[in-house]
Amino acid sequence: MLIRRPPHIRPSDITPPDVFATRRRLLAGALSVAAAAAAPAALGAATPSGTPLAARLNAALSTSEAANSWEDVTTYNNYYEFGTDKSDPAENAGRLKTAPWSVAIGGEAEVRGRVALEDLLKPHPLEERVYRLRCVEAWSMVIPWVGVPLAAVLKRFKPTSRARFVAFTTLADPVQMPGQRSAVLDWPYVEGLRIDEAMHPLALLAVGLYGRVLPNQNGAPLRLVVPWKYGFKSIKSIVRIEFSQQMPPTSWNRAAPREYGFYANVNPAVDHPRWSQKTERRIGAGLFAPRQPTLPFNGYATEVAALYRDLDLGRNF
Ligand SMILES: Nc1nc2c(c(=O)[nH]1)N[C@H]1C(S)=C(S)[C@@H](COP(=O)(O)O)O[C@H]1N2
Ligand SMILES: [Mo]
């Protein structure tokens, strides 16, 4: 989000829809076989990125737009813990040790403590969700995630009636994360949602993409995906989830409060102080492709607009 030089545009095309549809059918077909293998149980202990996962496509919550290529999704990334250039995460995140991994649960919940990743995931069948991702920098992609509904995971910790927000924290480890040796952000990266946002069916905890275990540069082994909000809300490599009464601090809001709010709902009507949010550049669409209009809530208004009935979205950007 620190706008330095223009992002390099690679002419790789988006995955042709027919190829993607075929892959989906293959995934669906593989399900019956793979179901017996209990895919979620295979996650955790030492599951290298790229390992195939069995996941059922959630068509109702997926866009039919063509997904970006594996190449686009895994080489054009924002993950400042590994550097600020789009190509840095793919180059530097390989060294991150993602197993064993655990998540600390704290705050306003009856069930608290440290949970091994495999135990966190075990009860939940994996779903494929094809979501648009709209970065606040005004580029976008379509990504076929694999994950579990955030709400289902959170409910197991029995949040109390005082839990109004959920805060998430990324790993802090400057040895493994070279970007944390520079002060480009306050580390660790933190994010948060209102509890009703966190419980919305579209909010996903992702463990994979394209039917495979998440590459490290995409936030392995566990990252949030909130498709109606700017990409920076979708925090990577989560080690802590905390239920709280107060609105938690968030990294980009702390860094530049005039530019990045807590809500960060995709909103073409509210420009970033330094650029327009009315249109976006679809990664992989080609050098001469026109920019496309940015949609309110990134096209998920039907699903989520009711969450913000009582909120002035111009002030609460
Ligand atoms: N911990 C952490 N999470 C992060 C970021 C980051 O720098 N650090 N970048 C965010 C931003 S700005 C975007 S657009 C998305 C990018 O996700 P992707 O690289 O998987 O497409 O991750 C978000 N999550
Ligand atoms: Mo972003």
Short mmCIF file of C-alpha atoms and ligand atoms in Angstrom, two decimals:
data_model
loop_
_atom_site.label_atom_id
_atom_site.label_comp_id
_atom_site.label_asym_id
_atom_site.label_seq_id
_atom_site.Cartn_x
_atom_site.Cartn_y
_atom_site.Cartn_z
CA MET A 1 0.00 0.00 0.00
CA LEU A 2 3.03 2.14 0.12
CA ILE A 3 2.81 3.17 -3.48
CA ARG A 4 6.30 2.96 -4.86
CA ARG A 5 6.66 2.07 -8.50
CA PRO A 6 3.86 0.83 -10.73
CA PRO A 7 3.22 -2.87 -10.13
CA HIS A 8 4.65 -5.00 -12.87
CA ILE A 9 1.94 -6.51 -15.02
CA ARG A 10 2.59 -9.95 -16.34
CA PRO A 11 0.75 -10.88 -19.52
CA SER A 12 -0.26 -14.32 -18.21
CA ASP A 13 -3.92 -14.85 -18.91
CA ILE A 14 -6.53 -15.88 -16.43
CA THR A 15 -7.40 -19.56 -16.36
CA PRO A 16 -9.83 -20.27 -19.19
CA PRO A 17 -13.29 -20.99 -17.74
CA ASP A 18 -13.51 -24.39 -19.43
CA VAL A 19 -10.24 -25.52 -17.85
CA PHE A 20 -11.43 -24.33 -14.47
CA ALA A 21 -14.83 -26.01 -14.85
CA THR A 22 -13.12 -29.27 -15.74
CA ARG A 23 -10.92 -29.02 -12.70
CA ARG A 24 -13.97 -28.45 -10.53
CA ARG A 25 -15.64 -31.56 -11.90
CA LEU A 26 -12.47 -33.50 -11.20
CA LEU A 27 -12.44 -32.22 -7.65
CA ALA A 28 -16.08 -33.15 -7.15
CA GLY A 29 -15.44 -36.58 -8.63
CA ALA A 30 -12.46 -37.15 -6.37
CA LEU A 31 -14.57 -36.41 -3.33
CA SER A 32 -16.21 -39.79 -2.90
CA VAL A 33 -12.83 -41.50 -2.95
CA ALA A 34 -11.09 -38.91 -0.85
CA ALA A 35 -13.83 -38.61 1.76
CA ALA A 36 -12.71 -41.88 3.30
CA ALA A 37 -9.20 -40.52 3.60
CA ALA A 38 -10.52 -37.84 6.00
CA ALA A 39 -8.81 -34.88 4.39
CA PRO A 40 -8.91 -32.50 7.35
CA ALA A 41 -7.17 -35.04 9.57
CA ALA A 42 -4.36 -35.11 7.04
CA LEU A 43 -3.83 -31.39 7.62
CA GLY A 44 -1.55 -30.19 10.31
CA ALA A 45 1.25 -32.39 11.51
CA ALA A 46 3.43 -31.94 8.43
CA THR A 47 1.42 -31.17 5.34
CA PRO A 48 3.59 -29.54 2.71
CA SER A 49 2.07 -26.79 0.64
CA GLY A 50 0.68 -28.17 -2.59
CA THR A 51 -0.64 -31.41 -1.06
CA PRO A 52 -4.07 -32.14 -2.63
CA LEU A 53 -7.09 -31.57 -0.40
CA ALA A 54 -10.58 -32.99 -0.77
CA ALA A 55 -13.09 -30.17 -0.68
CA ARG A 56 -16.67 -29.87 -1.83
CA LEU A 57 -17.43 -26.82 -3.96
CA ASN A 58 -19.84 -24.45 -2.25
CA ALA A 59 -21.45 -23.24 -5.47
CA ALA A 60 -23.99 -21.02 -3.72
CA LEU A 61 -21.23 -18.89 -2.22
CA SER A 62 -18.90 -19.00 -5.25
CA THR A 63 -18.58 -16.67 -8.19
CA SER A 64 -18.75 -18.17 -11.66
CA GLU A 65 -16.14 -15.68 -12.88
CA ALA A 66 -12.98 -17.26 -14.25
CA ALA A 67 -10.42 -17.81 -11.52
CA ASN A 68 -6.95 -16.36 -11.81
CA SER A 69 -4.21 -18.82 -12.65
CA TRP A 70 -2.23 -20.64 -9.93
CA GLU A 71 0.70 -18.59 -11.17
CA ASP A 72 -1.10 -15.27 -10.61
CA VAL A 73 -2.43 -16.25 -7.20
CA THR A 74 0.89 -17.55 -5.87
CA THR A 75 3.39 -15.07 -7.33
CA TYR A 76 1.61 -11.70 -7.01
CA ASN A 77 1.15 -11.33 -3.27
CA ASN A 78 1.03 -8.89 -0.39
CA TYR A 79 2.71 -10.36 2.67
CA TYR A 80 4.93 -7.66 4.13
CA GLU A 81 6.51 -10.06 6.62
CA PHE A 82 8.39 -11.37 3.58
CA GLY A 83 9.02 -8.09 1.78
CA THR A 84 7.04 -5.29 0.17
CA ASP A 85 7.37 -6.23 -3.50
CA LYS A 86 4.66 -8.40 -5.00
CA SER A 87 7.23 -11.06 -5.89
CA ASP A 88 8.93 -11.10 -2.46
CA PRO A 89 6.51 -13.45 -0.66
CA ALA A 90 6.87 -16.18 -3.30
CA GLU A 91 10.64 -15.83 -3.10
CA ASN A 92 11.03 -15.60 0.68
CA ALA A 93 8.11 -17.37 2.37
CA GLY A 94 9.31 -20.87 1.57
CA ARG A 95 11.44 -20.83 4.73
CA LEU A 96 8.41 -20.39 7.02
CA LYS A 97 7.90 -23.51 9.14
CA THR A 98 4.14 -24.12 9.13
CA ALA A 99 4.13 -27.36 11.13
CA PRO A 100 3.70 -27.93 13.96
CA TRP A 101 1.27 -24.98 14.20
CA SER A 102 -1.15 -23.99 16.92
CA VAL A 103 -3.57 -21.16 17.54
CA ALA A 104 -4.07 -19.50 20.94
CA ILE A 105 -7.70 -18.70 21.74
CA GLY A 106 -8.34 -16.03 24.36
CA GLY A 107 -10.58 -13.33 25.73
CA GLU A 108 -14.36 -13.36 26.01
CA ALA A 109 -15.00 -17.06 25.44
CA GLU A 110 -15.78 -19.99 27.69
CA VAL A 111 -13.27 -22.22 25.95
CA ARG A 112 -9.76 -20.77 25.80
CA GLY A 113 -6.24 -22.06 25.33
CA ARG A 114 -3.84 -23.29 22.70
CA VAL A 115 -5.24 -25.59 20.01
CA ALA A 116 -3.18 -27.60 17.55
CA LEU A 117 -4.10 -26.70 13.98
CA GLU A 118 -5.25 -30.24 13.20
CA ASP A 119 -7.62 -30.16 16.22
CA LEU A 120 -8.92 -26.75 15.23
CA LEU A 121 -9.86 -28.10 11.79
CA LYS A 122 -10.80 -31.71 12.51
CA PRO A 123 -14.61 -31.41 12.89
CA HIS A 124 -15.07 -29.23 9.83
CA PRO A 125 -15.49 -30.52 6.28
CA LEU A 126 -13.41 -28.53 3.81
CA GLU A 127 -15.25 -26.37 1.28
CA GLU A 128 -14.07 -24.80 -1.93
CA ARG A 129 -15.20 -21.18 -2.28
CA VAL A 130 -14.35 -19.15 -5.36
CA TYR A 131 -14.18 -15.55 -4.17
CA ARG A 132 -13.21 -12.22 -5.62
CA LEU A 133 -10.32 -10.56 -3.76
CA ARG A 134 -10.15 -6.76 -4.04
CA CYS A 135 -6.97 -5.18 -2.71
CA VAL A 136 -7.18 -1.60 -1.42
CA GLU A 137 -4.46 -0.84 -4.00
CA ALA A 138 -7.17 -1.21 -6.70
CA TRP A 139 -6.25 -4.55 -8.23
CA SER A 140 -8.31 -7.71 -7.96
CA MET A 141 -8.23 -11.46 -8.49
CA VAL A 142 -10.57 -14.42 -8.36
CA ILE A 143 -9.28 -17.17 -6.07
CA PRO A 144 -10.62 -20.69 -5.46
CA TRP A 145 -9.99 -21.04 -1.72
CA VAL A 146 -10.29 -24.18 0.35
CA GLY A 147 -11.32 -23.68 3.94
CA VAL A 148 -13.89 -23.85 6.68
CA PRO A 149 -16.52 -21.31 7.70
CA LEU A 150 -15.03 -19.04 10.36
CA ALA A 151 -18.32 -19.04 12.29
CA ALA A 152 -18.30 -22.81 12.79
CA VAL A 153 -14.80 -22.68 14.26
CA LEU A 154 -15.49 -19.67 16.49
CA LYS A 155 -18.70 -21.15 17.92
CA ARG A 156 -16.78 -24.12 19.36
CA PHE A 157 -15.07 -21.67 21.75
CA LYS A 158 -18.43 -20.43 23.07
CA PRO A 159 -17.95 -16.66 22.89
CA THR A 160 -19.62 -14.88 25.82
CA SER A 161 -22.32 -12.23 25.42
CA ARG A 162 -19.59 -9.61 25.97
CA ALA A 163 -17.70 -10.71 22.84
CA ARG A 164 -18.39 -7.89 20.37
CA PHE A 165 -15.22 -8.23 18.28
CA VAL A 166 -12.74 -10.89 17.21
CA ALA A 167 -9.05 -10.05 16.89
CA PHE A 168 -6.52 -12.04 14.86
CA THR A 169 -2.72 -12.03 15.10
CA THR A 170 -0.09 -13.22 12.61
CA LEU A 171 3.07 -15.03 13.69
CA ALA A 172 5.87 -12.78 14.97
CA ASP A 173 9.25 -14.28 14.08
CA PRO A 174 11.85 -11.99 12.54
CA VAL A 175 14.20 -14.93 12.05
CA GLN A 176 11.77 -16.62 9.68
CA MET A 177 10.12 -13.43 8.45
CA PRO A 178 12.79 -11.09 7.10
CA GLY A 179 10.28 -8.29 6.51
CA GLN A 180 9.75 -8.04 10.27
CA ARG A 181 13.32 -6.78 10.62
CA SER A 182 12.21 -3.51 9.06
CA ALA A 183 9.69 -1.13 10.59
CA VAL A 184 7.38 -0.88 7.58
CA LEU A 185 4.52 -1.93 9.92
CA ASP A 186 4.25 -2.55 13.67
CA TRP A 187 4.69 -6.30 14.08
CA PRO A 188 2.99 -8.63 14.50
CA TYR A 189 0.30 -7.93 11.88
CA VAL A 190 -3.08 -7.71 13.58
CA GLU A 191 -6.62 -7.55 12.23
CA GLY A 192 -10.15 -7.70 13.54
CA LEU A 193 -13.81 -8.07 12.76
CA ARG A 194 -17.02 -7.23 14.54
CA ILE A 195 -18.45 -10.49 15.88
CA ASP A 196 -21.42 -10.42 13.49
CA GLU A 197 -19.02 -9.97 10.57
CA ALA A 198 -16.92 -12.87 11.82
CA MET A 199 -20.04 -15.03 12.10
CA HIS A 200 -21.22 -14.19 8.56
CA PRO A 201 -21.34 -17.29 6.32
CA LEU A 202 -19.00 -15.70 3.76
CA ALA A 203 -16.14 -15.31 6.28
CA LEU A 204 -13.72 -18.17 5.65
CA LEU A 205 -10.67 -19.62 7.38
CA ALA A 206 -8.61 -20.82 4.45
CA VAL A 207 -6.13 -23.67 4.52
CA GLY A 208 -5.76 -24.16 0.78
CA LEU A 209 -6.33 -22.86 -2.71
CA TYR A 210 -6.83 -24.57 -6.04
CA GLY A 211 -7.58 -27.79 -4.17
CA ARG A 212 -4.16 -27.84 -2.52
CA VAL A 213 -2.61 -26.91 0.80
CA LEU A 214 -1.91 -23.15 0.91
CA PRO A 215 1.46 -22.02 -0.36
CA ASN A 216 3.28 -20.09 2.37
CA GLN A 217 3.09 -16.84 0.43
CA ASN A 218 -0.72 -17.03 0.60
CA GLY A 219 -0.74 -17.29 4.39
CA ALA A 220 -0.14 -20.91 5.31
CA PRO A 221 -1.13 -22.71 7.29
CA LEU A 222 -4.25 -20.71 8.24
CA ARG A 223 -5.50 -17.35 6.97
CA LEU A 224 -8.66 -15.35 7.03
CA VAL A 225 -10.64 -14.54 3.87
CA VAL A 226 -13.27 -11.79 4.09
CA PRO A 227 -14.30 -11.26 0.48
CA TRP A 228 -16.43 -8.13 0.90
CA LYS A 229 -13.57 -6.20 2.54
CA TYR A 230 -10.29 -4.90 1.18
CA GLY A 231 -7.65 -7.61 1.06
CA PHE A 232 -5.67 -6.33 4.04
CA LYS A 233 -8.43 -7.57 6.39
CA SER A 234 -7.67 -11.14 5.24
CA ILE A 235 -4.83 -11.73 7.70
CA LYS A 236 -2.32 -14.50 7.03
CA SER A 237 -0.59 -17.19 9.13
CA ILE A 238 -2.82 -16.76 12.19
CA VAL A 239 -1.45 -17.74 15.62
CA ARG A 240 -3.97 -16.05 17.91
CA ILE A 241 -7.74 -15.45 17.96
CA GLU A 242 -9.08 -13.24 20.74
CA PHE A 243 -12.69 -12.38 21.53
CA SER A 244 -13.02 -8.85 22.91
CA GLN A 245 -15.43 -6.23 24.14
CA GLN A 246 -13.48 -3.38 22.54
CA MET A 247 -12.74 -2.76 18.88
CA PRO A 248 -9.21 -4.18 18.45
CA PRO A 249 -6.35 -2.30 16.79
CA THR A 250 -5.59 -3.24 13.18
CA SER A 251 -2.19 -2.89 11.50
CA TRP A 252 -3.06 -0.67 8.55
CA ASN A 253 -5.35 1.53 10.60
CA ARG A 254 -2.54 2.04 13.10
CA ALA A 255 -0.08 2.83 10.31
CA ALA A 256 -2.31 5.34 8.47
CA PRO A 257 -5.67 5.97 10.17
CA ARG A 258 -6.79 8.51 7.58
CA GLU A 259 -6.29 5.99 4.81
CA TYR A 260 -7.38 2.67 6.30
CA GLY A 261 -10.36 2.26 8.59
CA PHE A 262 -11.36 -0.64 10.80
CA TYR A 263 -14.24 -1.68 8.57
CA ALA A 264 -12.49 -1.49 5.19
CA ASN A 265 -15.56 -2.63 3.29
CA VAL A 266 -14.95 -2.45 -0.44
CA ASN A 267 -16.68 0.79 -1.44
CA PRO A 268 -16.36 2.51 -4.82
CA ALA A 269 -18.05 5.60 -3.35
CA VAL A 270 -15.26 6.30 -0.87
CA ASP A 271 -11.94 7.05 -2.53
CA HIS A 272 -8.64 6.37 -0.86
CA PRO A 273 -7.08 9.77 -0.04
CA ARG A 274 -4.42 9.10 -2.69
CA TRP A 275 -6.35 7.23 -5.42
CA SER A 276 -9.81 6.38 -6.70
CA GLN A 277 -11.58 3.21 -5.61
CA LYS A 278 -14.16 3.36 -8.42
CA THR A 279 -12.42 0.84 -10.67
CA GLU A 280 -9.96 -1.99 -10.39
CA ARG A 281 -7.38 -3.81 -12.49
CA ARG A 282 -8.02 -7.55 -12.73
CA ILE A 283 -4.64 -9.26 -12.46
CA GLY A 284 -3.91 -11.44 -15.48
CA ALA A 285 -6.52 -9.78 -17.70
CA GLY A 286 -3.82 -8.55 -20.05
CA LEU A 287 -2.13 -5.23 -20.69
CA PHE A 288 -4.94 -3.81 -22.78
CA ALA A 289 -7.92 -5.02 -20.79
CA PRO A 290 -10.08 -2.16 -19.51
CA ARG A 291 -10.26 -1.57 -15.77
CA GLN A 292 -13.50 -2.90 -14.37
CA PRO A 293 -15.94 -1.15 -12.06
CA THR A 294 -15.50 -1.88 -8.36
CA LEU A 295 -18.74 -3.08 -6.81
CA PRO A 296 -20.09 -2.12 -3.37
CA PHE A 297 -18.95 -4.74 -0.87
CA ASN A 298 -16.95 -6.25 -3.74
CA GLY A 299 -20.14 -7.63 -5.26
CA TYR A 300 -21.36 -9.23 -2.01
CA ALA A 301 -23.87 -6.49 -1.09
CA THR A 302 -26.87 -8.82 -1.25
CA GLU A 303 -25.26 -11.01 1.36
CA VAL A 304 -23.67 -8.44 3.71
CA ALA A 305 -25.24 -4.99 3.31
CA ALA A 306 -27.66 -5.66 6.18
CA LEU A 307 -24.72 -5.89 8.58
CA TYR A 308 -24.17 -2.15 8.06
CA ARG A 309 -27.73 -0.84 8.14
CA ASP A 310 -26.95 1.39 11.13
CA LEU A 311 -23.50 2.50 10.03
CA ASP A 312 -22.46 5.61 8.09
CA LEU A 313 -20.15 3.97 5.56
CA GLY A 314 -18.64 7.31 4.58
CA ARG A 315 -17.35 7.87 8.12
CA ASN A 316 -16.75 4.22 8.97
CA PHE A 317 -14.59 3.44 5.92
N1 LIG B 1 0.05 -11.05 7.95
C1 LIG B 1 -0.27 -10.41 6.82
N2 LIG B 1 -1.48 -10.65 6.26
C2 LIG B 1 -1.83 -10.03 5.11
C3 LIG B 1 -0.95 -9.10 4.50
C4 LIG B 1 0.32 -8.87 5.11
O1 LIG B 1 1.16 -8.10 4.64
N3 LIG B 1 0.62 -9.56 6.26
N4 LIG B 1 -1.34 -8.44 3.34
C5 LIG B 1 -2.79 -8.31 3.13
C6 LIG B 1 -3.14 -7.75 1.83
S1 LIG B 1 -2.87 -6.09 1.62
C7 LIG B 1 -3.74 -8.50 0.85
S2 LIG B 1 -4.29 -7.78 -0.59
C8 LIG B 1 -3.90 -9.96 0.99
C9 LIG B 1 -3.26 -10.66 -0.18
O2 LIG B 1 -3.50 -12.06 -0.14
P1 LIG B 1 -2.87 -13.01 -1.25
O3 LIG B 1 -1.41 -12.66 -1.34
O4 LIG B 1 -3.12 -14.40 -0.79
O5 LIG B 1 -3.59 -12.70 -2.54
O6 LIG B 1 -3.32 -10.46 2.20
C10 LIG B 1 -3.52 -9.64 3.34
N5 LIG B 1 -3.05 -10.31 4.53
MO MO B 2 -4.17 -5.49 -0.15
#
